[in-house]
Amino acid sequence: MEKENVQDALLKELAELECLLVSYSGGIDSTLLALLAQKVLQEKVKCILFDAPLVPRRAVKEAEETARKFDLSCSVIPFSILENEEFRKNSPNRCYICKKQSARTLRDQAEKMGISKIADGINASDLNEYRPGLQASNEEGILHPFLSIGIQKKEIRQLAQDCGFNFWNKPSGSCLASRIPYGEEITIEKLQIIEHAEDLLHDMGFSNLRVRLHGKIARIELMPEEFEKAVNMRDKMLDVLQDCDFSYIALDLKGYRSGSMDEVL
């Protein structure tokens, strides 16, 4: 689909909704969705940003700043998923449990606002990954405008760039629980260690990265083009990560990839 037709198709679909609540994270997908919806629905678009231990503080702050920059009507809602014992068990169904609870929270918020439609930034590229949360959102009636017209991630980036939005090449994010192997309990302490380690590496200038926590072992995923940089900065990396109390620190030679914990399923 040509870029003009992609945008026209999206705007047409969004205009038919009359009012909309967007599940907003500050990532490229949900941000572009909110801005396109705002273009046709104006003040009838609202956003909900979940603030949970699963979300890096850096990401929440950036999402709030983006909402203010583009004048999005955004409410920040605490999301206490760690109180859910089944979620903490960290089964392969973890994302379904989380999405089910978050979708119901969105429905409650939408009802209070008098809004009947809820949408998220799920797109066609997500179908290529293990996404049990998609089933939960479908069960709760969450709309996926990008997915419904078959738009992939690369097309979303291109559309955002064509619209002049400087977030078009923003790295993809994911919840911190995805850094913990299935079957290992999710705790606030583990999430904080992972977040702290990733913040330290971001501050060193690394871009797309993940710190996967295997017990006391940190498996660091970086972009392959940054391997040489990591080797050259080895001593500094060890120095800044020492307060994370890792027994071992390893560089994953496969490099950064989304959903690497799903490879064992």
Short mmCIF file of C-alpha atoms in Angstrom, two decimals:
data_model
loop_
_atom_site.label_atom_id
_atom_site.label_comp_id
_atom_site.label_asym_id
_atom_site.label_seq_id
_atom_site.Cartn_x
_atom_site.Cartn_y
_atom_site.Cartn_z
CA MET A 1 0.00 0.00 0.00
CA GLU A 2 1.40 3.42 -0.97
CA LYS A 3 2.12 5.81 1.88
CA GLU A 4 -0.71 8.20 0.95
CA ASN A 5 -3.16 5.31 0.90
CA VAL A 6 -1.87 4.00 4.24
CA GLN A 7 -2.49 7.30 5.98
CA ASP A 8 -5.84 7.82 4.26
CA ALA A 9 -7.00 4.34 5.23
CA LEU A 10 -5.99 4.89 8.85
CA LEU A 11 -7.60 8.31 9.09
CA LYS A 12 -10.81 6.98 7.55
CA GLU A 13 -10.97 4.07 9.98
CA LEU A 14 -10.23 6.30 12.98
CA ALA A 15 -12.78 8.93 11.94
CA GLU A 16 -15.52 6.30 12.01
CA LEU A 17 -14.89 5.64 15.72
CA GLU A 18 -16.26 9.06 16.81
CA CYS A 19 -14.35 8.89 20.11
CA LEU A 20 -11.41 6.81 21.25
CA LEU A 21 -9.28 5.83 24.23
CA VAL A 22 -5.72 4.95 23.21
CA SER A 23 -3.59 2.55 25.23
CA TYR A 24 -0.51 4.75 25.18
CA SER A 25 3.07 3.85 26.08
CA GLY A 26 5.08 6.60 24.42
CA GLY A 27 6.46 4.13 21.87
CA ILE A 28 6.27 4.85 18.16
CA ASP A 29 3.18 2.70 17.53
CA SER A 30 0.83 4.06 20.19
CA THR A 31 2.14 7.62 19.78
CA LEU A 32 1.51 7.68 16.04
CA LEU A 33 -1.91 6.11 16.57
CA ALA A 34 -2.84 8.77 19.13
CA LEU A 35 -1.66 11.61 16.89
CA LEU A 36 -3.52 10.34 13.83
CA ALA A 37 -6.65 9.86 15.91
CA GLN A 38 -6.23 13.36 17.30
CA LYS A 39 -6.06 14.69 13.76
CA VAL A 40 -9.57 13.47 12.92
CA LEU A 41 -11.26 13.19 16.33
CA GLN A 42 -9.54 16.14 18.03
CA GLU A 43 -10.56 16.46 21.70
CA LYS A 44 -12.52 13.20 21.52
CA VAL A 45 -9.24 11.27 21.82
CA LYS A 46 -7.93 10.38 25.28
CA CYS A 47 -4.84 8.40 26.25
CA ILE A 48 -4.05 6.17 29.21
CA LEU A 49 -0.45 5.59 30.25
CA PHE A 50 0.12 2.78 32.74
CA ASP A 51 2.71 3.42 35.44
CA ALA A 52 3.94 0.07 36.73
CA PRO A 53 7.20 -1.46 37.98
CA LEU A 54 7.31 -3.30 34.66
CA VAL A 55 7.89 -0.01 32.85
CA PRO A 56 11.28 1.72 33.11
CA ARG A 57 11.07 5.11 34.84
CA ARG A 58 12.92 6.57 31.86
CA ALA A 59 10.16 5.33 29.53
CA VAL A 60 7.35 6.75 31.67
CA LYS A 61 9.05 10.15 31.81
CA GLU A 62 9.66 10.20 28.06
CA ALA A 63 6.04 9.19 27.38
CA GLU A 64 4.75 12.02 29.56
CA GLU A 65 7.06 14.50 27.82
CA THR A 66 5.90 13.31 24.39
CA ALA A 67 2.25 13.65 25.39
CA ARG A 68 2.85 17.22 26.55
CA LYS A 69 4.82 18.07 23.41
CA PHE A 70 1.97 17.01 21.13
CA ASP A 71 -0.80 18.21 23.43
CA LEU A 72 -2.25 14.73 23.90
CA SER A 73 -4.85 14.35 26.63
CA CYS A 74 -3.09 11.70 28.70
CA SER A 75 -3.90 10.28 32.12
CA VAL A 76 -1.26 8.30 34.02
CA ILE A 77 -2.79 5.33 35.85
CA PRO A 78 -1.00 3.15 38.45
CA PHE A 79 -1.05 -0.50 37.39
CA SER A 80 -0.38 -2.99 40.18
CA ILE A 81 0.09 -6.18 38.17
CA LEU A 82 2.71 -7.48 40.63
CA GLU A 83 -0.09 -8.04 43.12
CA ASN A 84 -1.33 -10.78 40.80
CA GLU A 85 0.19 -14.05 42.03
CA GLU A 86 -0.35 -15.85 38.72
CA PHE A 87 1.55 -13.11 36.91
CA ARG A 88 4.45 -13.27 39.35
CA LYS A 89 4.82 -17.00 38.65
CA ASN A 90 6.02 -15.97 35.19
CA SER A 91 4.53 -18.75 33.09
CA PRO A 92 4.64 -18.53 29.27
CA ASN A 93 1.09 -17.19 29.65
CA ARG A 94 2.39 -14.16 31.59
CA CYS A 95 1.60 -11.63 28.87
CA TYR A 96 -1.96 -12.92 28.56
CA ILE A 97 -2.52 -12.39 32.29
CA CYS A 98 -1.07 -8.88 32.18
CA LYS A 99 -2.93 -7.82 29.04
CA LYS A 100 -6.21 -9.20 30.38
CA GLN A 101 -5.92 -7.12 33.55
CA SER A 102 -4.74 -3.99 31.72
CA ALA A 103 -7.51 -4.27 29.12
CA ARG A 104 -10.14 -4.48 31.85
CA THR A 105 -8.60 -1.43 33.52
CA LEU A 106 -8.80 0.41 30.20
CA ARG A 107 -12.45 -0.56 29.85
CA ASP A 108 -13.19 0.77 33.33
CA GLN A 109 -11.44 4.06 32.51
CA ALA A 110 -13.20 4.34 29.15
CA GLU A 111 -16.57 3.83 30.81
CA LYS A 112 -15.84 6.65 33.27
CA MET A 113 -14.93 8.91 30.34
CA GLY A 114 -18.00 7.96 28.32
CA ILE A 115 -15.86 6.41 25.58
CA SER A 116 -16.95 3.19 23.89
CA LYS A 117 -13.89 2.38 21.77
CA ILE A 118 -10.36 1.46 22.91
CA ALA A 119 -7.39 0.92 20.61
CA ASP A 120 -3.72 0.00 20.83
CA GLY A 121 -0.70 0.07 18.53
CA ILE A 122 -0.50 -3.64 17.72
CA ASN A 123 0.51 -4.07 14.08
CA ALA A 124 1.00 -6.82 11.50
CA SER A 125 4.64 -7.37 12.46
CA ASP A 126 3.53 -8.45 15.93
CA LEU A 127 1.95 -11.55 14.40
CA ASN A 128 5.45 -12.86 13.70
CA GLU A 129 6.24 -13.02 17.42
CA TYR A 130 4.87 -14.90 20.42
CA ARG A 131 2.05 -12.60 21.56
CA PRO A 132 -0.37 -14.29 24.00
CA GLY A 133 -1.47 -10.82 25.08
CA LEU A 134 -3.08 -10.29 21.68
CA GLN A 135 -5.65 -12.97 22.47
CA ALA A 136 -6.52 -11.23 25.75
CA SER A 137 -6.95 -7.84 24.11
CA ASN A 138 -9.14 -9.38 21.41
CA GLU A 139 -11.30 -11.01 24.08
CA GLU A 140 -11.75 -7.63 25.75
CA GLY A 141 -12.70 -5.88 22.52
CA ILE A 142 -9.55 -3.77 22.09
CA LEU A 143 -9.20 -2.47 18.53
CA HIS A 144 -5.97 -2.69 16.52
CA PRO A 145 -6.24 -0.11 13.69
CA PHE A 146 -2.75 -0.79 12.30
CA LEU A 147 -3.35 -4.53 12.27
CA SER A 148 -6.80 -4.26 10.73
CA ILE A 149 -5.38 -2.74 7.54
CA GLY A 150 -2.23 -4.87 7.57
CA ILE A 151 0.37 -2.23 8.43
CA GLN A 152 3.78 -3.51 9.51
CA LYS A 153 6.30 -1.89 11.84
CA LYS A 154 8.50 -0.60 9.03
CA GLU A 155 5.48 1.11 7.46
CA ILE A 156 4.62 2.74 10.79
CA ARG A 157 8.14 4.12 11.00
CA GLN A 158 7.95 5.36 7.42
CA LEU A 159 4.58 7.01 8.02
CA ALA A 160 5.83 8.71 11.18
CA GLN A 161 8.85 10.00 9.27
CA ASP A 162 6.67 11.21 6.38
CA CYS A 163 4.52 13.08 8.92
CA GLY A 164 7.63 14.82 10.22
CA PHE A 165 7.62 13.20 13.67
CA ASN A 166 11.11 12.94 15.15
CA PHE A 167 10.27 9.74 17.03
CA TRP A 168 10.04 7.71 13.82
CA ASN A 169 13.27 5.81 14.58
CA LYS A 170 12.78 5.44 18.32
CA PRO A 171 13.96 1.99 19.50
CA SER A 172 11.24 -0.46 20.43
CA GLY A 173 10.64 -1.00 24.12
CA SER A 174 9.23 -3.88 26.11
CA CYS A 175 8.26 -4.59 29.68
CA LEU A 176 11.03 -5.42 32.12
CA ALA A 177 9.46 -8.79 32.92
CA SER A 178 10.53 -9.96 29.46
CA ARG A 179 14.13 -9.99 30.76
CA ILE A 180 13.38 -12.79 33.24
CA PRO A 181 13.25 -16.45 32.06
CA TYR A 182 9.86 -18.14 32.20
CA GLY A 183 9.37 -20.05 35.42
CA GLU A 184 11.51 -17.70 37.51
CA GLU A 185 9.45 -15.54 39.85
CA ILE A 186 9.06 -11.88 38.94
CA THR A 187 9.94 -9.62 41.87
CA ILE A 188 10.27 -5.88 42.27
CA GLU A 189 13.93 -6.38 43.23
CA LYS A 190 14.74 -8.19 39.98
CA LEU A 191 12.95 -5.55 37.92
CA GLN A 192 14.85 -2.76 39.66
CA ILE A 193 18.22 -4.44 39.08
CA ILE A 194 17.44 -4.93 35.38
CA GLU A 195 16.26 -1.35 34.97
CA HIS A 196 19.31 0.03 36.76
CA ALA A 197 21.71 -2.01 34.64
CA GLU A 198 20.02 -0.97 31.40
CA ASP A 199 20.02 2.69 32.46
CA LEU A 200 23.76 2.49 33.13
CA LEU A 201 24.42 1.01 29.69
CA HIS A 202 22.16 3.56 27.99
CA ASP A 203 24.12 6.31 29.72
CA MET A 204 27.30 4.82 28.28
CA GLY A 205 25.92 5.41 24.80
CA PHE A 206 24.57 1.99 23.83
CA SER A 207 21.30 2.13 21.89
CA ASN A 208 19.05 -0.92 21.49
CA LEU A 209 19.88 -3.24 24.36
CA ARG A 210 18.48 -5.70 26.84
CA VAL A 211 19.87 -7.05 30.12
CA ARG A 212 18.44 -10.55 30.53
CA LEU A 213 18.66 -11.83 34.10
CA HIS A 214 19.44 -15.53 34.56
CA GLY A 215 19.69 -15.89 38.32
CA LYS A 216 22.83 -13.91 39.16
CA ILE A 217 24.03 -13.91 35.56
CA ALA A 218 23.46 -10.87 33.35
CA ARG A 219 23.21 -11.72 29.64
CA ILE A 220 23.63 -8.46 27.75
CA GLU A 221 22.15 -8.11 24.27
CA LEU A 222 23.58 -5.29 22.15
CA MET A 223 23.38 -4.43 18.47
CA PRO A 224 26.17 -6.39 16.71
CA GLU A 225 27.66 -3.17 15.37
CA GLU A 226 28.26 -2.12 18.99
CA PHE A 227 30.21 -5.26 19.97
CA GLU A 228 33.57 -3.65 19.26
CA LYS A 229 32.57 -0.65 21.35
CA ALA A 230 31.60 -2.98 24.22
CA VAL A 231 34.95 -4.77 24.07
CA ASN A 232 36.81 -1.46 24.06
CA MET A 233 34.73 -0.26 27.02
CA ARG A 234 34.93 -3.57 28.88
CA ASP A 235 36.62 -2.20 31.99
CA LYS A 236 34.19 0.70 32.27
CA MET A 237 31.19 -1.61 31.78
CA LEU A 238 32.40 -3.88 34.56
CA ASP A 239 32.99 -0.87 36.78
CA VAL A 240 29.56 0.72 36.32
CA LEU A 241 27.73 -2.61 36.65
CA GLN A 242 29.50 -3.75 39.81
CA ASP A 243 26.82 -2.41 42.15
CA CYS A 244 24.19 -4.57 40.40
CA ASP A 245 25.62 -7.58 42.27
CA PHE A 246 25.88 -9.86 39.24
CA SER A 247 28.02 -12.97 39.71
CA TYR A 248 28.78 -13.09 36.00
CA ILE A 249 28.29 -10.68 33.10
CA ALA A 250 28.07 -12.11 29.57
CA LEU A 251 27.71 -10.58 26.12
CA ASP A 252 25.24 -12.50 23.95
CA LEU A 253 26.97 -13.04 20.59
CA LYS A 254 23.62 -13.33 18.82
CA GLY A 255 23.08 -9.68 19.65
CA TYR A 256 19.92 -7.77 20.45
CA ARG A 257 16.66 -9.31 19.29
CA SER A 258 13.10 -8.97 20.42
CA GLY A 259 11.66 -11.80 22.47
CA SER A 260 14.83 -13.83 22.95
CA MET A 261 13.34 -15.47 26.05
CA ASP A 262 10.69 -17.00 23.77
CA GLU A 263 13.32 -18.94 21.82
CA VAL A 264 13.16 -21.78 24.36
CA LEU A 265 9.40 -22.28 23.94
#
